[in-house]
The first five atom37 places (N, CA, C, CB, O) and aatype in JSON, in Angstrom:
{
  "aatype": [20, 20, 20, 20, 20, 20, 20, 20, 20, 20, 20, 20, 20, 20, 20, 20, 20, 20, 20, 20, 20, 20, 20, 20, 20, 20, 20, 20, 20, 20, 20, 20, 20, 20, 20, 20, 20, 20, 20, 20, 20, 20, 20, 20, 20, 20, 20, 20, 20, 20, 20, 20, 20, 20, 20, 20, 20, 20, 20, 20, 20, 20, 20, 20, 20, 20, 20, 20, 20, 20, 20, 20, 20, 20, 20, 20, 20, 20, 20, 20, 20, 20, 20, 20, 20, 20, 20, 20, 20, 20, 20, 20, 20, 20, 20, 20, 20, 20, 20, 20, 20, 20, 20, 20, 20, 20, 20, 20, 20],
  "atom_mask": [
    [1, 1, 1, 1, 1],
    [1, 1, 1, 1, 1],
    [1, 1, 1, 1, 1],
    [1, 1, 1, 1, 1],
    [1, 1, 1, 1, 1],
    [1, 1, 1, 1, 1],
    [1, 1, 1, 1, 1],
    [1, 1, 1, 1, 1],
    [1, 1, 1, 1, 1],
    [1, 1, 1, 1, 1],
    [1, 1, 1, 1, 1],
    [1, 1, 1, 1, 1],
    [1, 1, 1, 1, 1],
    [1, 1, 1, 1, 1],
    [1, 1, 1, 1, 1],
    [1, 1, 1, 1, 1],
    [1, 1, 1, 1, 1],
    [1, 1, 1, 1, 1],
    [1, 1, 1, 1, 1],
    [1, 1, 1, 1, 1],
    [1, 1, 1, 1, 1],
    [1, 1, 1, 1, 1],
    [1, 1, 1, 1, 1],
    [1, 1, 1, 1, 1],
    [1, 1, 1, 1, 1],
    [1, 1, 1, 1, 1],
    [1, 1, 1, 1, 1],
    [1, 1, 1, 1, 1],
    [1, 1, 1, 1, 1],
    [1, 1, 1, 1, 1],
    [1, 1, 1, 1, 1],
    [1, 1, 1, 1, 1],
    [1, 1, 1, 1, 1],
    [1, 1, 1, 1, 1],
    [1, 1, 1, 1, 1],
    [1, 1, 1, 1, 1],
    [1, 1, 1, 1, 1],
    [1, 1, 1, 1, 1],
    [1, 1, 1, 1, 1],
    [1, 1, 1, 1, 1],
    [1, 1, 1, 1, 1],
    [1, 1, 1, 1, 1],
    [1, 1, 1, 1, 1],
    [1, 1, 1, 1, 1],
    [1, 1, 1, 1, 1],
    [1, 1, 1, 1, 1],
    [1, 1, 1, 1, 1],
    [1, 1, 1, 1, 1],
    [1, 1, 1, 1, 1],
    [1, 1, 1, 1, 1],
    [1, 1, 1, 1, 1],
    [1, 1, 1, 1, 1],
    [1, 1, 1, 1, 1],
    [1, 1, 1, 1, 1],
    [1, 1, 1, 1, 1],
    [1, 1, 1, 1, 1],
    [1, 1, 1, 1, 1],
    [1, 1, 1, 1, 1],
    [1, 1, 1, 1, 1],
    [1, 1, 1, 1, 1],
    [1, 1, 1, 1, 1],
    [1, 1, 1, 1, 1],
    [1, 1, 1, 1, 1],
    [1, 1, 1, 1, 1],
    [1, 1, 1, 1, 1],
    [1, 1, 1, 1, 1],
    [1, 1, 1, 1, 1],
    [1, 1, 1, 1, 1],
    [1, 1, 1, 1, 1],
    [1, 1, 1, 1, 1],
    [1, 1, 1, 1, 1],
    [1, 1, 1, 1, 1],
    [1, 1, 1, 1, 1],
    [1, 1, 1, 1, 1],
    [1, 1, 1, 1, 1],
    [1, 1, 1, 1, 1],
    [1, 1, 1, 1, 1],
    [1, 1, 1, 1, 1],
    [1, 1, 1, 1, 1],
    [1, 1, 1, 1, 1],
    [1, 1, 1, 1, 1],
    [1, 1, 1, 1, 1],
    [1, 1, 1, 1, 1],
    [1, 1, 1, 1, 1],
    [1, 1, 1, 1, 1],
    [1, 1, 1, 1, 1],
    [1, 1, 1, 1, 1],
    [1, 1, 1, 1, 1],
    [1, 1, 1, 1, 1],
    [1, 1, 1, 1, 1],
    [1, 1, 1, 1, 1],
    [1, 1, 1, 1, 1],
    [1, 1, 1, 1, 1],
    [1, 1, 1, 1, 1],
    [1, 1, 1, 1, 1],
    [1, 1, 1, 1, 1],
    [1, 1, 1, 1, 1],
    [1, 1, 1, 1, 1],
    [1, 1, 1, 1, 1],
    [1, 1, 1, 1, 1],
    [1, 1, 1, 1, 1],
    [1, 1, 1, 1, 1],
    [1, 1, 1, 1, 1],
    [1, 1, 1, 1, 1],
    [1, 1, 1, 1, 1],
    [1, 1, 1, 1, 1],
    [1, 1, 1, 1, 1],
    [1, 1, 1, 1, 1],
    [1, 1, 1, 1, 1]
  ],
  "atom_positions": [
    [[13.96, 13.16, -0.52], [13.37, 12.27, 0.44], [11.94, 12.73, 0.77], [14.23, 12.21, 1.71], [11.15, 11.8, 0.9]],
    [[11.39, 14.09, 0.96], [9.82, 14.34, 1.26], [9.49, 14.28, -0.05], [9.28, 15.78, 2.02], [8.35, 14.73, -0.01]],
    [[9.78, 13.94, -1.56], [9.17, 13.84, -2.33], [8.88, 12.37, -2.24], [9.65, 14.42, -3.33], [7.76, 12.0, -2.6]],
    [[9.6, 11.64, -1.86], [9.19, 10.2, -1.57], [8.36, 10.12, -1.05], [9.82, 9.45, -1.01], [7.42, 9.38, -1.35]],
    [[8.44, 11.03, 0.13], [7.19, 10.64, 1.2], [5.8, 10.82, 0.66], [7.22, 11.58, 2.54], [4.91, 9.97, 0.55]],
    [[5.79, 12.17, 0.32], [4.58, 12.54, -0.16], [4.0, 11.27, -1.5], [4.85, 14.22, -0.73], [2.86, 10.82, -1.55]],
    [[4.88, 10.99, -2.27], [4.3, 9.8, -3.17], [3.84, 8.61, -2.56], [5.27, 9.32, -4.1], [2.97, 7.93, -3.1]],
    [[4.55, 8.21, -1.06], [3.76, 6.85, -0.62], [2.59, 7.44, 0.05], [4.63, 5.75, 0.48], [1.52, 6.85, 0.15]],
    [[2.81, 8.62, 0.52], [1.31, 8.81, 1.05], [0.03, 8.87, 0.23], [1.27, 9.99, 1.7], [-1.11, 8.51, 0.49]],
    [[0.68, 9.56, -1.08], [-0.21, 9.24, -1.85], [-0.88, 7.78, -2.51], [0.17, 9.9, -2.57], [-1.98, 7.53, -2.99]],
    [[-0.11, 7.25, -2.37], [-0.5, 5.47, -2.84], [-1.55, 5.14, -1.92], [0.9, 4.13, -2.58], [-2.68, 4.7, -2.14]],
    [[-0.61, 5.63, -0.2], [-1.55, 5.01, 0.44], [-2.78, 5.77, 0.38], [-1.16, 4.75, 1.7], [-3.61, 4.96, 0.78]],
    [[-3.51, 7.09, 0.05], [-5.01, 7.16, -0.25], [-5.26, 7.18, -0.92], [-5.7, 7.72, -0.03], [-6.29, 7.83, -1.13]],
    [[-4.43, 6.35, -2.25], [-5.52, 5.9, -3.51], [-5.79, 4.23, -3.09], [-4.65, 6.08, -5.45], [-6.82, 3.67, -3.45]],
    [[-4.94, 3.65, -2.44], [-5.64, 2.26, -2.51], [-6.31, 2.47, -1.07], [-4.52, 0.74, -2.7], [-6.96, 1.45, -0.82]],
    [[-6.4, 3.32, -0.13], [-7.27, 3.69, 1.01], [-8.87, 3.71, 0.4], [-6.75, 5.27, 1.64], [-9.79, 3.02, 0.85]],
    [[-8.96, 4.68, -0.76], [-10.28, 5.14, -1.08], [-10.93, 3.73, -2.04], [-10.17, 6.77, -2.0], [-12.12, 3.58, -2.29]],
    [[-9.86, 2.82, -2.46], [-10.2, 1.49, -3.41], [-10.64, 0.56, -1.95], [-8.51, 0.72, -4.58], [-11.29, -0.47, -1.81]],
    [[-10.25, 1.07, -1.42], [-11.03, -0.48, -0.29], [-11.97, 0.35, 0.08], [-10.09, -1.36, 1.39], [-12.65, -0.4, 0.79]],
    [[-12.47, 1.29, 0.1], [-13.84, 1.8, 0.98], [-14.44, 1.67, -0.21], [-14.02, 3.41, 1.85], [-15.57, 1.31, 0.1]],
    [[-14.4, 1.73, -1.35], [-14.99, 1.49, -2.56], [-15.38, -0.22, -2.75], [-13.93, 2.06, -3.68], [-16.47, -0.74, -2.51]],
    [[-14.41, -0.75, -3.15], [-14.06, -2.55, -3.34], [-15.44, -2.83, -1.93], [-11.6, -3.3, -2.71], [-16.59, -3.19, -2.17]],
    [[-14.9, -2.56, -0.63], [-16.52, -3.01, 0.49], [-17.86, -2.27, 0.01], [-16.36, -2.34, 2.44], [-18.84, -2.77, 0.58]],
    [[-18.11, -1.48, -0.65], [-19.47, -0.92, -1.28], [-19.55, -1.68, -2.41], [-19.55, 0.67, -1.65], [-20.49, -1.44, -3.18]],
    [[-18.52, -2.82, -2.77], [-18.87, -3.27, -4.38], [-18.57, -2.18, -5.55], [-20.57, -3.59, -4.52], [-18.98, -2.19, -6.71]],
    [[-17.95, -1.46, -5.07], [-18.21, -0.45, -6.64], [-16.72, 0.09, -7.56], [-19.12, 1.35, -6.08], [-16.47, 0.94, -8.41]],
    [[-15.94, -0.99, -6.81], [-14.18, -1.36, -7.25], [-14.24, -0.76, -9.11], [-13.71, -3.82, -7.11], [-14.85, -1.16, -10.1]],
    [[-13.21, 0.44, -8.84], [-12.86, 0.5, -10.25], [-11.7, -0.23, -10.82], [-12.67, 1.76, -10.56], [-11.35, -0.73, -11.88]],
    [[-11.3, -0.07, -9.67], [-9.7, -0.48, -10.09], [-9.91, -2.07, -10.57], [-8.39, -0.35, -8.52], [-9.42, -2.3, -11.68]],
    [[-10.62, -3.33, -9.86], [-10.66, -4.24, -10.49], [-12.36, -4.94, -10.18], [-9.34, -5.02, -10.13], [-12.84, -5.52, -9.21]],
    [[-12.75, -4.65, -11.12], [-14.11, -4.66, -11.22], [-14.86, -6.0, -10.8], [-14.41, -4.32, -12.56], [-15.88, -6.08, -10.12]],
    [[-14.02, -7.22, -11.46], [-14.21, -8.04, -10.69], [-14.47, -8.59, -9.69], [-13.94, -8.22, -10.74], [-15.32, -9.47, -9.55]],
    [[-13.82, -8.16, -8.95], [-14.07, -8.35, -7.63], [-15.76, -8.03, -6.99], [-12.99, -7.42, -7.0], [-16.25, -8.65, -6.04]],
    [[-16.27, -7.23, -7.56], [-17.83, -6.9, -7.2], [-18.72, -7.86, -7.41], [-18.4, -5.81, -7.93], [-19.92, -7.57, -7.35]],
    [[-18.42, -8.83, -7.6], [-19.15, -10.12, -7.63], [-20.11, -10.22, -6.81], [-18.42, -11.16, -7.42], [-21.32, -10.08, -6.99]],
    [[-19.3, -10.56, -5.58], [-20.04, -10.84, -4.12], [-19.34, -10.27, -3.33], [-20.24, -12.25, -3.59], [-18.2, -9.84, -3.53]],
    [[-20.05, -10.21, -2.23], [-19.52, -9.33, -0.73], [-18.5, -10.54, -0.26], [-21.06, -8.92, 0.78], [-17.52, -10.08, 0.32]],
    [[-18.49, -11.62, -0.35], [-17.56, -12.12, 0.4], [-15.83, -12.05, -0.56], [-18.21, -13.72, 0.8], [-14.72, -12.26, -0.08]],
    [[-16.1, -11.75, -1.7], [-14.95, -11.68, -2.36], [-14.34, -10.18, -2.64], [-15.2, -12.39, -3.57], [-13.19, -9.88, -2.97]],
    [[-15.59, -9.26, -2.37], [-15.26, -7.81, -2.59], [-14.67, -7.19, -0.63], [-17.13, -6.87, -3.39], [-14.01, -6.18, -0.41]],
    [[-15.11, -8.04, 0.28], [-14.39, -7.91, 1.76], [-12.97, -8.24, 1.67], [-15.04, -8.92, 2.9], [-12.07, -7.6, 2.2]],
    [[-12.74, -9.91, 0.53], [-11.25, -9.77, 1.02], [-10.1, -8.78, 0.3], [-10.68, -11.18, 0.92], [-9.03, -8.34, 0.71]],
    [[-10.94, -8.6, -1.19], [-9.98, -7.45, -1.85], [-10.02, -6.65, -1.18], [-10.17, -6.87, -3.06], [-9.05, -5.92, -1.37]],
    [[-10.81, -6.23, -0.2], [-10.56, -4.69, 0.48], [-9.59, -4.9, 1.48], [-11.91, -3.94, 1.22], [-9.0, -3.97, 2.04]],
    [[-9.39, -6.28, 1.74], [-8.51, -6.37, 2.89], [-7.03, -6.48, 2.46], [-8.9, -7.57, 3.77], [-6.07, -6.42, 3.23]],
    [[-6.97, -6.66, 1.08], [-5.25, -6.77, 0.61], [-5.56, -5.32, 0.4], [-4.52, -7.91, -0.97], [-4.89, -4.5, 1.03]],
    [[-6.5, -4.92, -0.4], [-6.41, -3.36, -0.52], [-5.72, -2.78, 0.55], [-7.75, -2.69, -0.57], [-4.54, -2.49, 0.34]],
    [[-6.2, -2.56, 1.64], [-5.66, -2.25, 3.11], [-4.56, -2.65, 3.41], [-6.34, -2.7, 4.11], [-3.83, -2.03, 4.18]],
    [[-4.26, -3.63, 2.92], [-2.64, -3.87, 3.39], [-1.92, -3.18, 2.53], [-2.05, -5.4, 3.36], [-1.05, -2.72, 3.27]],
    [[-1.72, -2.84, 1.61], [-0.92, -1.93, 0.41], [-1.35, -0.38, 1.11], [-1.69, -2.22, -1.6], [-0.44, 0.43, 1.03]],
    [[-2.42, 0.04, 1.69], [-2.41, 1.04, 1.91], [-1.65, 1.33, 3.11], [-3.47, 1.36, 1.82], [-0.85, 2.25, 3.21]],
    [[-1.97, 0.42, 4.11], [-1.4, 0.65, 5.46], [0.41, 0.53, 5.81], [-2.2, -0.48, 6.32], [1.12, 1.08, 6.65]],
    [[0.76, -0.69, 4.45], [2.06, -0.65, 4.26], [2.85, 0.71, 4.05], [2.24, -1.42, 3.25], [3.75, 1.13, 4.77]],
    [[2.31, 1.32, 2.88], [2.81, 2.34, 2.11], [2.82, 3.43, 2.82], [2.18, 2.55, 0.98], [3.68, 4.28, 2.58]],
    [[1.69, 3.69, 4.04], [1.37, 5.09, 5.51], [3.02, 4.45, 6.47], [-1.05, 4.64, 7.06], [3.75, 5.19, 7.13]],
    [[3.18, 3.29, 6.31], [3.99, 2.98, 7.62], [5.23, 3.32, 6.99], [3.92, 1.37, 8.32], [5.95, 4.12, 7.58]],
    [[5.62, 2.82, 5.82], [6.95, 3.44, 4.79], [7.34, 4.83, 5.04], [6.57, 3.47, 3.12], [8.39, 5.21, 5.56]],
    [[6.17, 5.67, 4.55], [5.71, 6.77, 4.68], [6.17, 7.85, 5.84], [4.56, 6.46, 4.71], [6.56, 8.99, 5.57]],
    [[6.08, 7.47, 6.77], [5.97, 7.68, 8.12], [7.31, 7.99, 8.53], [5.37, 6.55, 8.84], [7.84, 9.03, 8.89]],
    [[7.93, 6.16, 8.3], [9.29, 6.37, 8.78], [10.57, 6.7, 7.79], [9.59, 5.18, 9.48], [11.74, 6.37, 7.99]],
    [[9.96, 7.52, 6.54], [10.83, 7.99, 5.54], [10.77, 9.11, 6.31], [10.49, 8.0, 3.96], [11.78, 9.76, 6.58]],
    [[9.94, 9.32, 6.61], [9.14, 11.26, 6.9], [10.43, 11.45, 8.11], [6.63, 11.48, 7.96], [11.48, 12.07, 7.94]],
    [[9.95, 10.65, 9.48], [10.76, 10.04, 10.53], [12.31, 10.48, 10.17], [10.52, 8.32, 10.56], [13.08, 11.21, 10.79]],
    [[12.46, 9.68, 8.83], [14.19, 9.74, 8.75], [14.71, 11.38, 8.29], [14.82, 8.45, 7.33], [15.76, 11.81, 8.77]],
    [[14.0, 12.1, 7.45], [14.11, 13.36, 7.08], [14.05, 14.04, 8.23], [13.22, 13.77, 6.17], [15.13, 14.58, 8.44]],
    [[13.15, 14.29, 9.2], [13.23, 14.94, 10.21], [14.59, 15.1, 11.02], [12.33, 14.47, 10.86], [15.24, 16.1, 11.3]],
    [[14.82, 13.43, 11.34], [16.26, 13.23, 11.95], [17.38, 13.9, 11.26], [16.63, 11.78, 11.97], [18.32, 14.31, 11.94]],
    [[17.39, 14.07, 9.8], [18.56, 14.61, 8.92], [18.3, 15.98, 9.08], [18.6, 14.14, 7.31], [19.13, 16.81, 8.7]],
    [[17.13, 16.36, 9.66], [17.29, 17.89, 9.42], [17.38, 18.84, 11.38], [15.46, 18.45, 8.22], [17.59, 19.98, 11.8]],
    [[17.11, 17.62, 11.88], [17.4, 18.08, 13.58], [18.86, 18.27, 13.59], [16.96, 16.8, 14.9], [19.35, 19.4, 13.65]],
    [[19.85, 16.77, 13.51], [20.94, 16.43, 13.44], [21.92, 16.82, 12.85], [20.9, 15.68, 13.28], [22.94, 16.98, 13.52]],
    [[21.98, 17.12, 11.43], [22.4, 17.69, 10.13], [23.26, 16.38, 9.94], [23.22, 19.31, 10.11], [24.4, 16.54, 9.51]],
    [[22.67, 14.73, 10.3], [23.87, 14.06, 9.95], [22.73, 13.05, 8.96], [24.97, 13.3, 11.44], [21.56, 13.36, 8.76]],
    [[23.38, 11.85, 8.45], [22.44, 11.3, 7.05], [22.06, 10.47, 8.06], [23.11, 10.57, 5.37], [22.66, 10.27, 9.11]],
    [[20.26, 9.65, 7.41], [20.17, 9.12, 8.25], [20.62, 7.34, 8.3], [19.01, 9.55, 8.46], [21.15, 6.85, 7.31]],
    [[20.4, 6.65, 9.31], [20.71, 5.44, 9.45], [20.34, 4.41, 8.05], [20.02, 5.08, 10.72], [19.16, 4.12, 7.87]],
    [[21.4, 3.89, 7.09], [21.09, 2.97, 6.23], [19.85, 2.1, 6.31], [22.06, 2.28, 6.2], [18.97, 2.19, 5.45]],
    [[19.77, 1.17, 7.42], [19.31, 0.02, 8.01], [17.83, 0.65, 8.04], [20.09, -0.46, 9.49], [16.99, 0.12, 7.31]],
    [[17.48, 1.68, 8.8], [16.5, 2.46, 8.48], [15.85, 3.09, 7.19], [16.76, 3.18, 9.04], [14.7, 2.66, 7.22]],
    [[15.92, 3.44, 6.7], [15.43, 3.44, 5.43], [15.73, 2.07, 4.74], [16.0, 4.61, 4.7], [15.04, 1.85, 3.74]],
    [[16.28, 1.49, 4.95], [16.34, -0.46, 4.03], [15.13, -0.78, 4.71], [17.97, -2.01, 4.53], [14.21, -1.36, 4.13]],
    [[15.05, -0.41, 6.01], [13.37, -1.22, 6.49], [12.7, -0.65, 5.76], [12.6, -1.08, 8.01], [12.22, -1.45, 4.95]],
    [[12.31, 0.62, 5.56], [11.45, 1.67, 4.89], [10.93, 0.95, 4.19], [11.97, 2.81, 4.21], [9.8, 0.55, 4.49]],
    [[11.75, 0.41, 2.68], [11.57, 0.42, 1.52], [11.03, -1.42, 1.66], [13.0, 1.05, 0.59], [10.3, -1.98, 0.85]],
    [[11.62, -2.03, 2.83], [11.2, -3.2, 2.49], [9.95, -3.56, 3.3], [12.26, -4.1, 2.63], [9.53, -4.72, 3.31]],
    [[9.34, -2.55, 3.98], [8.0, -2.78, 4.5], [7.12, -2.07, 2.95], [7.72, -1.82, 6.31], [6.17, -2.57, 2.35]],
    [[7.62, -1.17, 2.74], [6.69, -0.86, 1.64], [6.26, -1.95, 0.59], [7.28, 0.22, 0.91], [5.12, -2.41, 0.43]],
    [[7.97, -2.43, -0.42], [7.84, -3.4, -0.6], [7.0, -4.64, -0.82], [8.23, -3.35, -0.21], [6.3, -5.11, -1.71]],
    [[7.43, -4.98, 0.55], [6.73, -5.93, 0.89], [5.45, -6.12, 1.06], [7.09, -6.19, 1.61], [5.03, -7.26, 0.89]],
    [[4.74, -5.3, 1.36], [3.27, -5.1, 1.77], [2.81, -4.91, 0.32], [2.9, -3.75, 2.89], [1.71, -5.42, 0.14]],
    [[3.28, -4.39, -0.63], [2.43, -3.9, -2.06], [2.69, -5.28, -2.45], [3.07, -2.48, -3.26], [1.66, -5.9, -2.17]],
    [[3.5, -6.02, -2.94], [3.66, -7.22, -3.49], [2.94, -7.99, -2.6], [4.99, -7.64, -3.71], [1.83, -8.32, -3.0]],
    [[3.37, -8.45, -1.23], [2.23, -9.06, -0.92], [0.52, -9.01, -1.19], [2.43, -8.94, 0.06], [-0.12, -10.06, -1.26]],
    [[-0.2, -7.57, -1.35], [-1.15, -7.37, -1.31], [-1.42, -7.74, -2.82], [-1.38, -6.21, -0.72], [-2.16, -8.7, -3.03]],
    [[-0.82, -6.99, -3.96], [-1.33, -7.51, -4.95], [-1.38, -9.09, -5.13], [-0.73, -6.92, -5.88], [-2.43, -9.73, -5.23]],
    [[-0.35, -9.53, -5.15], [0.06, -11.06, -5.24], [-1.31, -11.58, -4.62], [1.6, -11.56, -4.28], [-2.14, -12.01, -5.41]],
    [[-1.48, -11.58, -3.8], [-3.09, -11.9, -2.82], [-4.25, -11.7, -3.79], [-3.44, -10.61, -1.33], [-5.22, -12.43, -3.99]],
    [[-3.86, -10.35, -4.41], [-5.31, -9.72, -5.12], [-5.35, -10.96, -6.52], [-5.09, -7.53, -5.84], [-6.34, -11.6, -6.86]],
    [[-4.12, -11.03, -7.07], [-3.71, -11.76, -8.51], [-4.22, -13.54, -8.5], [-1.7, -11.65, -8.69], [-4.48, -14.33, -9.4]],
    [[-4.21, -13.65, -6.83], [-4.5, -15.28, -6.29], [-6.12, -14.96, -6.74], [-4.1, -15.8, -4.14], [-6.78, -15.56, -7.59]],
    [[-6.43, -14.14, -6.11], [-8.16, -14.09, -5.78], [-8.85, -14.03, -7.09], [-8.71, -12.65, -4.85], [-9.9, -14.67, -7.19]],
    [[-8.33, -13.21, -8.31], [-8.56, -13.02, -9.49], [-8.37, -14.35, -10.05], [-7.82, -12.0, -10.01], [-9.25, -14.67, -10.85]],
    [[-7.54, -15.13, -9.86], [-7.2, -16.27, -10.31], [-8.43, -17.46, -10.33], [-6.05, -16.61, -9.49], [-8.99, -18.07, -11.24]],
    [[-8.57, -17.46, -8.73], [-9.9, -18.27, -8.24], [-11.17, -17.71, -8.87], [-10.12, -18.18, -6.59], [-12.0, -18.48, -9.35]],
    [[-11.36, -16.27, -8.88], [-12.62, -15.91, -9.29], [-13.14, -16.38, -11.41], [-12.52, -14.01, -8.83], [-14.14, -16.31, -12.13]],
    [[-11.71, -16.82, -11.54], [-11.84, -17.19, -13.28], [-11.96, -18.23, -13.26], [-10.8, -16.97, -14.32], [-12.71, -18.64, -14.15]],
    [[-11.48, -19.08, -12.51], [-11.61, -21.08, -12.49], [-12.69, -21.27, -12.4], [-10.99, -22.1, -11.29], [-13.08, -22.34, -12.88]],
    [[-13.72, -20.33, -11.73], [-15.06, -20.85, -10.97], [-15.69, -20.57, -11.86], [-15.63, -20.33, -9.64], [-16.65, -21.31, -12.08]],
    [[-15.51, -19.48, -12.73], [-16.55, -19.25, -14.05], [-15.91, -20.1, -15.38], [-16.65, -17.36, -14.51], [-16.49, -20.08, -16.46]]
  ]
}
């Protein structure tokens, strides 16, 4: 379980350092996007949501280990099912967003 953790934390400051990048225009991850500032603001903003998802996952995985190791009992199912479905959810949402925007940015050219 802290190896989990430590891997979403890590997600969350690689797509952390892609949105402070993606708002300077200088996106490696999808280059595209450096077009224009108004299209390189909103990738940074799904960026941010994948990051901020993956800190909040993160958090309350971390959260649930602690409890297993105060308590010595496992922790709550329902709890970690949120875990995984805020993480989830927030990465798919964010890309899915990013995959829309990529989409629009090819029709127009």
């Amino acid at each position: 379980m802290l190896f989990y953790t430590v891997v979403l934390f890590l997600i969350s400051i690689f797509f952390y350092s892609e949105t402070r990048q993606t708002r300077k225009m200088a996106s490696r991850l999808l280059p595209e996007f450096n077009a224009d500032a108004s299209t390189a603001a909103l990738a940074a903003k799904h960026f941010f949501t994948i990051s901020a998802c993956s800190a909040t996952s993160g958090i309350l995985v971390f959260g649930c280990w602690v409890y297993q190791k105060i308590t010595h009992l496992t922790c709550p199912k329902p709890f970690l099912a949120f875990s995984m479905l805020i993480y989830a959810g927030g990465f798919m949402l964010g890309l899915y967003r990013c995959y829309k925007l990529k989409i629009t940015l090819n029709s127009k050219q």
